[in-house]
mmCIF file of C-alpha atoms and ligand atoms in Angstrom:
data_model
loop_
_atom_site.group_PDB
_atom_site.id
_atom_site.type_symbol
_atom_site.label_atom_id
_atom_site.label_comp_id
_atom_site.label_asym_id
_atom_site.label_seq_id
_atom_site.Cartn_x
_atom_site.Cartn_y
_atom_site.Cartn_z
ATOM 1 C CA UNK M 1201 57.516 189.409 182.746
ATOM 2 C CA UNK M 1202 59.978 188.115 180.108
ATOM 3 C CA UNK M 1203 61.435 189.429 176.664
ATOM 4 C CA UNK M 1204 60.442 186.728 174.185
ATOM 5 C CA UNK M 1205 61.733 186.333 170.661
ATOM 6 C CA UNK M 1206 59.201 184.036 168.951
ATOM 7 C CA UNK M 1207 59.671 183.213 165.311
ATOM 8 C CA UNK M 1208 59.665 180.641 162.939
ATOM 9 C CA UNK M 1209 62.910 180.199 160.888
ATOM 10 C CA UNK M 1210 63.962 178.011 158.097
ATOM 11 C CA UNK M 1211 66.233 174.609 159.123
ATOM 12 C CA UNK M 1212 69.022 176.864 157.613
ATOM 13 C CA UNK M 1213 68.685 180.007 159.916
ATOM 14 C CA UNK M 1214 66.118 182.448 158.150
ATOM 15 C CA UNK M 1215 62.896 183.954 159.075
ATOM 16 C CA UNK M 1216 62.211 185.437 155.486
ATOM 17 C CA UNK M 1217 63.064 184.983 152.001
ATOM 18 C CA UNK M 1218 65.783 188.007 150.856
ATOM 19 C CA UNK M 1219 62.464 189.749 149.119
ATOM 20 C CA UNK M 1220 60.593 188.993 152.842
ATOM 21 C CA UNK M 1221 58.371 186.338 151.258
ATOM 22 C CA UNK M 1222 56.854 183.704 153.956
ATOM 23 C CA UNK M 1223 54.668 181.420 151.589
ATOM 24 C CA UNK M 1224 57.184 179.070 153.026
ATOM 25 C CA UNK M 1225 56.199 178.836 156.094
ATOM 26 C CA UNK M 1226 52.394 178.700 156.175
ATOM 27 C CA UNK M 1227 51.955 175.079 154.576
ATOM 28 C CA UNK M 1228 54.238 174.062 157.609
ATOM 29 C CA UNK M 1229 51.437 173.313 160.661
ATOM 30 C CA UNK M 1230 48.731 175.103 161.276
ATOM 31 C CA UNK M 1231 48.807 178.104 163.423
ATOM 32 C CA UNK M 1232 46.028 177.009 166.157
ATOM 33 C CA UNK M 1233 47.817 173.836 166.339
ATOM 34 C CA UNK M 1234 51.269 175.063 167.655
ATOM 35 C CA UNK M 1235 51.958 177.477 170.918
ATOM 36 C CA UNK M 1236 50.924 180.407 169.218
ATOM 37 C CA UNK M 1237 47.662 181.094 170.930
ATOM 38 C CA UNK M 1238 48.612 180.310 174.673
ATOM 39 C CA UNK M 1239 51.706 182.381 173.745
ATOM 40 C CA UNK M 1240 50.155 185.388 172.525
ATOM 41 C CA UNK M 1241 47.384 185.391 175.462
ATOM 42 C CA UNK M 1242 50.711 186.399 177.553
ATOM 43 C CA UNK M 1243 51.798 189.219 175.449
ATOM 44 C CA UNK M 1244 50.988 192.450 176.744
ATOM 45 C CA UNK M 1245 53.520 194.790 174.249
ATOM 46 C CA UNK M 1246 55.284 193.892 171.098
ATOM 47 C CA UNK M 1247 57.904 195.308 169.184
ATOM 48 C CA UNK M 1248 59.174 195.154 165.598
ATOM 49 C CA UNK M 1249 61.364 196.520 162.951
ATOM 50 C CA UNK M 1250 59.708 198.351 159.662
ATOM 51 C CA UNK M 1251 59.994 195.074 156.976
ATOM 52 C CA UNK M 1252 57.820 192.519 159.671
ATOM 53 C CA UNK M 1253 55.288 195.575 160.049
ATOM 54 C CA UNK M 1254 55.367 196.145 156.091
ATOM 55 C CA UNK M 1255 54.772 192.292 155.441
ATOM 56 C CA UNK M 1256 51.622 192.583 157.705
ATOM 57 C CA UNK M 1257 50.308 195.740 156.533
ATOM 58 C CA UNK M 1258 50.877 194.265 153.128
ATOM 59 C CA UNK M 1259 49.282 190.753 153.507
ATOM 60 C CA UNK M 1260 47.234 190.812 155.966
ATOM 61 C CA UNK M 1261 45.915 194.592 156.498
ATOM 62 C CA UNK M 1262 46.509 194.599 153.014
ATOM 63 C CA UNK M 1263 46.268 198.298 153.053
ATOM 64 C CA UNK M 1264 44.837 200.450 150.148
ATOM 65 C CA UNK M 1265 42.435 197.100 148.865
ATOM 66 C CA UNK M 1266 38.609 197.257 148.470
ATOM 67 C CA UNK M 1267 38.854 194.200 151.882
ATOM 68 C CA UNK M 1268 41.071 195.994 153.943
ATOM 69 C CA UNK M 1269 41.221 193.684 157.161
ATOM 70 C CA UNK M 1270 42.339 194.809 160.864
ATOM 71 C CA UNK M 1271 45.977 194.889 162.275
ATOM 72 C CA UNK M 1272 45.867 191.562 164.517
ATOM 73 C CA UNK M 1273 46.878 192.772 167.567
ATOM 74 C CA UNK M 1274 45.222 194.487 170.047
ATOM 75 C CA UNK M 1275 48.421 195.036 172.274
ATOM 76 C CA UNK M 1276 50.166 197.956 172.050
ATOM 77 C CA UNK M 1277 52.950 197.797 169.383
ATOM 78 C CA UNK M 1278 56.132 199.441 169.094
ATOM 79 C CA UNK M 1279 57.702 199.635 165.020
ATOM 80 C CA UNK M 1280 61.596 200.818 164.500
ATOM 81 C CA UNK M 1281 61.659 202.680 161.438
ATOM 82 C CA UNK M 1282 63.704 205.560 160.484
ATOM 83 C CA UNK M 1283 61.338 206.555 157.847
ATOM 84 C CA UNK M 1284 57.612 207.562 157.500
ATOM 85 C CA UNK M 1285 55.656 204.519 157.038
ATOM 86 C CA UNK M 1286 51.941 203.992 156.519
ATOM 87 C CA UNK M 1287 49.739 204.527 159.527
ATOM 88 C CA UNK M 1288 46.481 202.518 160.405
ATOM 89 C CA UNK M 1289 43.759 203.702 161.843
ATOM 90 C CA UNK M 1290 42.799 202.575 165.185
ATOM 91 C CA UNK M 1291 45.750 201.039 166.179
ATOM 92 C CA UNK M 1292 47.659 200.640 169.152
ATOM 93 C CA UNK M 1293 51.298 201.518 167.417
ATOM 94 C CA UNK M 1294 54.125 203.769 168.356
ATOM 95 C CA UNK M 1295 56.833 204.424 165.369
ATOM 96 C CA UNK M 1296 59.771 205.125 166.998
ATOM 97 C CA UNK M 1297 63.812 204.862 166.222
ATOM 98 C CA UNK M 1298 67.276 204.061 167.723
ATOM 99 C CA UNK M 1299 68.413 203.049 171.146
ATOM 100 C CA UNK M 1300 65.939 199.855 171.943
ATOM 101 C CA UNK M 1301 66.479 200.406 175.793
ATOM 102 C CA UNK M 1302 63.883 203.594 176.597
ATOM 103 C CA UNK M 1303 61.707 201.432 174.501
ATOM 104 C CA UNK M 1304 61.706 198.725 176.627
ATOM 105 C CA UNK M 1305 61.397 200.467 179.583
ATOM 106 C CA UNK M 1306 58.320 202.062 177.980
ATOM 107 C CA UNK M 1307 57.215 198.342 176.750
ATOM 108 C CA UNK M 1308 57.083 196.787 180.412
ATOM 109 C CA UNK M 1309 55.053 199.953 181.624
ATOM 110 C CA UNK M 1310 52.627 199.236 179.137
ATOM 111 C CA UNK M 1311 52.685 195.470 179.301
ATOM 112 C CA UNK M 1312 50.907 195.274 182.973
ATOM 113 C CA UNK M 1313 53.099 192.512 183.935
ATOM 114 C CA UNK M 1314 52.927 190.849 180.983
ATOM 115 C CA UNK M 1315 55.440 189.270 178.569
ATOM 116 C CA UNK M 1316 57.274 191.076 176.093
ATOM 117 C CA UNK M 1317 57.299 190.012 172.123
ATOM 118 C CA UNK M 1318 60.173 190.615 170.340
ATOM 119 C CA UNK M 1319 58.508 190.002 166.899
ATOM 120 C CA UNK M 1320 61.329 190.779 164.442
ATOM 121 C CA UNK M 1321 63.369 190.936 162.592
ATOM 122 C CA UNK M 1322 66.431 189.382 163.788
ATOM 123 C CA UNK M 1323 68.671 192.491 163.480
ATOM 124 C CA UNK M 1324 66.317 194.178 165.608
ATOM 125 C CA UNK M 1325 66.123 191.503 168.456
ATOM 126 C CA UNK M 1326 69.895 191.462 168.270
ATOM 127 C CA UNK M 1327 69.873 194.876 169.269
ATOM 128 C CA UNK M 1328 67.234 193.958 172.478
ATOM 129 C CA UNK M 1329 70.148 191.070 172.852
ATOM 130 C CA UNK M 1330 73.533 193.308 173.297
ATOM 131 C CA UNK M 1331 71.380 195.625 175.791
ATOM 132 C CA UNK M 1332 70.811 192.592 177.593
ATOM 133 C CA UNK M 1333 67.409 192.807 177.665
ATOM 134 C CA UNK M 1334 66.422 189.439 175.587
ATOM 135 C CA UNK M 1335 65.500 186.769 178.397
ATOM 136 C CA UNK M 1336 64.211 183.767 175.714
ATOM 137 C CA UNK M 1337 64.093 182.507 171.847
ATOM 138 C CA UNK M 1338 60.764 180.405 171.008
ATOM 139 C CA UNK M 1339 61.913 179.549 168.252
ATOM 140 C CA UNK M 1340 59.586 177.374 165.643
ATOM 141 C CA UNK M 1341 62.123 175.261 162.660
ATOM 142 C CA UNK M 1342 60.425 174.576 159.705
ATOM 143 C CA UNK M 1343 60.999 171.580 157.908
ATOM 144 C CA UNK M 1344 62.617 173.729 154.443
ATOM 145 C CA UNK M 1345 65.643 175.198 153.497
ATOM 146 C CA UNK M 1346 65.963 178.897 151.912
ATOM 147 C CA UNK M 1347 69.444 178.774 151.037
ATOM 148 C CA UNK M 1348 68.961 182.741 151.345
ATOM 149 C CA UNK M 1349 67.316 185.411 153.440
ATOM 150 C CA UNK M 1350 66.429 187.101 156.482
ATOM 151 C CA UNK M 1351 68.318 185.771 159.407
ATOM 152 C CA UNK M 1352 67.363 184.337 162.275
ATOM 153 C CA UNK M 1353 69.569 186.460 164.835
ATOM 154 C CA UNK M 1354 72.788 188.148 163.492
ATOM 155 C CA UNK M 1355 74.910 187.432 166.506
ATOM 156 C CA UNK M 1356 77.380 185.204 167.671
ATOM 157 C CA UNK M 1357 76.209 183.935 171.115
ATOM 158 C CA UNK M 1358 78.552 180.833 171.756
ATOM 159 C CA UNK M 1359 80.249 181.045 175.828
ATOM 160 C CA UNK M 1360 78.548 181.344 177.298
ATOM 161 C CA UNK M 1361 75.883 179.337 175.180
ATOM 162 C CA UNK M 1362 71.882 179.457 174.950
ATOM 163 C CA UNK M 1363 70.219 177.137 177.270
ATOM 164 C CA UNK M 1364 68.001 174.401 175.477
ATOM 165 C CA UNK M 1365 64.980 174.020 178.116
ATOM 166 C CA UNK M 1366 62.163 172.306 175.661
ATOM 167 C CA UNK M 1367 61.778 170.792 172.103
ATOM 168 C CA UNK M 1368 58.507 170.403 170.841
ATOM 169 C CA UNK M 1369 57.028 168.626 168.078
ATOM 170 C CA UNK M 1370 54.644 169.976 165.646
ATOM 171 C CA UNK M 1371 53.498 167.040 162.853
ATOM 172 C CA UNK M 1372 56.015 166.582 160.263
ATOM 173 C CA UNK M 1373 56.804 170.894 159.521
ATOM 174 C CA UNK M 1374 57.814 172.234 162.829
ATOM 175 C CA UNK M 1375 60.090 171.462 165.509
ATOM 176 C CA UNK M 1376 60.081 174.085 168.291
ATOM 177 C CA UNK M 1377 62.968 174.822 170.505
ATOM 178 C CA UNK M 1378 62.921 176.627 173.547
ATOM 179 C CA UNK M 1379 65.989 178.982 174.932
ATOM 180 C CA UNK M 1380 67.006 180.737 178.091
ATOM 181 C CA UNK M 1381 69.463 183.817 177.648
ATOM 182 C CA UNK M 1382 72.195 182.959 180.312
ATOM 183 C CA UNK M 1383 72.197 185.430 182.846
ATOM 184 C CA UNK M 1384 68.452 186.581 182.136
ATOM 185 C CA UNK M 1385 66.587 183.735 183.317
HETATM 186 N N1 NAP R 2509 59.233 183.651 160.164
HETATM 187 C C1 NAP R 2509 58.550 184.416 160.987
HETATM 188 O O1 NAP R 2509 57.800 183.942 161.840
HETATM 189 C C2 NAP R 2509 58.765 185.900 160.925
HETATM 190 C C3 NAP R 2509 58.597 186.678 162.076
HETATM 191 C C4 NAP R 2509 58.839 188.031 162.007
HETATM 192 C C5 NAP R 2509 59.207 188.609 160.813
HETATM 193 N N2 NAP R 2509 59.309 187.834 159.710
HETATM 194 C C6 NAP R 2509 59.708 188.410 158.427
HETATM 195 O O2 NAP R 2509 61.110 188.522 158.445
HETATM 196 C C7 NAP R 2509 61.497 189.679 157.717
HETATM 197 C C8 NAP R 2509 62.313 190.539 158.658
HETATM 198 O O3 NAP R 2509 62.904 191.539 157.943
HETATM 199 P P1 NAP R 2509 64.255 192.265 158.431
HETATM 200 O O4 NAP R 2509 65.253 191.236 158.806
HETATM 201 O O5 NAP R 2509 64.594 193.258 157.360
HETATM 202 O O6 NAP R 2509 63.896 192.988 159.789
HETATM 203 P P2 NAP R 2509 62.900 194.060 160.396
HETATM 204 O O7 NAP R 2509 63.411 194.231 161.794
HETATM 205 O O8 NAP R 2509 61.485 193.699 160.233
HETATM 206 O O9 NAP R 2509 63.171 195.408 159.583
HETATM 207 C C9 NAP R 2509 64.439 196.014 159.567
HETATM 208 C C10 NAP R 2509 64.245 197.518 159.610
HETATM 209 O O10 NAP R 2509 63.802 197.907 160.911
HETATM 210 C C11 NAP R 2509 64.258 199.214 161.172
HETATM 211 N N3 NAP R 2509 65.073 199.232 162.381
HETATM 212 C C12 NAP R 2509 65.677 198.198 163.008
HETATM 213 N N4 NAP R 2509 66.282 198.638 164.132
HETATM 214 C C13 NAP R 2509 66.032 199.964 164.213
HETATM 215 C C14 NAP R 2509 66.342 200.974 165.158
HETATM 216 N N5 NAP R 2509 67.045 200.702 166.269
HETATM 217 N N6 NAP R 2509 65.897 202.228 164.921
HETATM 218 C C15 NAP R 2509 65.181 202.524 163.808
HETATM 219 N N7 NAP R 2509 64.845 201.606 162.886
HETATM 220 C C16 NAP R 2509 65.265 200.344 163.102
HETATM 221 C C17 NAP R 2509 65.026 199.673 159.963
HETATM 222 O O11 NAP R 2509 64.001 200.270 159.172
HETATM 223 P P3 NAP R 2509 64.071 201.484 158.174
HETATM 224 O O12 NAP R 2509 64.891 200.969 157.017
HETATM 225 O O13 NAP R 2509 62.625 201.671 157.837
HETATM 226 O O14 NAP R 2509 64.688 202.648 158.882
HETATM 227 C C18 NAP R 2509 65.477 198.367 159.349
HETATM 228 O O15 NAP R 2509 65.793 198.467 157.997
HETATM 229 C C19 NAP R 2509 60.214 190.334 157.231
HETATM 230 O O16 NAP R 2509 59.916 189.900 155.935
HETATM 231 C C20 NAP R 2509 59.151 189.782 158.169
HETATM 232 O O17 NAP R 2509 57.876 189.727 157.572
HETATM 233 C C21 NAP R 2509 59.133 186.500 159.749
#
């Protein structure tokens, strides 16, 4: 069982646009082609903070419209809010706030010896991070620059340093890198 961050993020460092806009990304590669579904058949909890779980309930739940579609997991999901957000029916989500480490523990008990996804933002896996619970970055670099935005992890992890284990190549849009948190792996 590992604690996975897995993102995309701009070349320059950021998963979002300041106003959380991703039309960036989705022109990038397509989703099917790329590690995303072997990754996600691992998963057995995620986590996120209250903007990521806003986006989806925004664009792809899209909450309130005549279409409404489903939330797209079926693992259970942990969301860090301090406020009262919108629930959704039927799903597997647990709103909860503060210290990330009874959360975890709770995470792996649900998980069934399955991986952990750390879905964002990056302030929130930063927190995951200085508990020393964060064990890898998947980390997907799209070929654009924001200039601006959401960061990509808000910490300064230099000595010792990540450790690189595989780059991979997705068409012109997306070059994934790989990390290993020292000490975790
Ligand atoms: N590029 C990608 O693949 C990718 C992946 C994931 C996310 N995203 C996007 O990136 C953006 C991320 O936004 P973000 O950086 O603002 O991060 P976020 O983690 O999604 O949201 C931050 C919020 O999470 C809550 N939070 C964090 N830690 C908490 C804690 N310990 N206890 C209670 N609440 C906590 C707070 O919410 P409250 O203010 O509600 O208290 C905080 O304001 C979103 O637009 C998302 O859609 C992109």
């Amino acid at each position: 069982m590992k604690t996975q961050y897995y993102t995309a993020a701009s070349l320059d460092g950021f998963i979002a646009t300041l106003d959380d806009s991703l039309a960036w990304l989705f022109p990038l590669a397509d989703i099917n082609a790329t590690s995303y579904p072997e990754f996600i058949k691992h998963v057995g909890a995620l986590a996120m903070g209250s903007a990521t779980y806003a986006w989806i309930v925004r664009h792809v739940v899209k909450l309130g419209s005549t279409t409404p579609g489903a939330w797209p997991y079926h693992q259970p999901a942990w969301v860090f809010s301090r406020r009262e957000l919108p629930r959704l029916a039927g799903a597997d989500i647990r709103f909860v706030q503060g210290d990330v480490r009874p959360i975890h523990a709770h995470m792996r008990a649900a998980a069934q010896g399955k991986n952990l996804w750390l879905v964002g933002g990056g302030g929130l896996v930063g927190q995951f991070y200085d508990a020393g619970l964060l064990d890898e970055l998947i980390i997907q670099i799209g070929s654009v620059t924001l200039g601006a935005g959401k960061p990509l992890l808000p910490r300064q992890i230099t000595s010792p340093s990540l450790r690189l284990v595989s780059v991979q190549h997705y068409g012109p849009g997306l070059a994934e890198l790989r990390y290993e948190v020292p000490g975790r792996a």
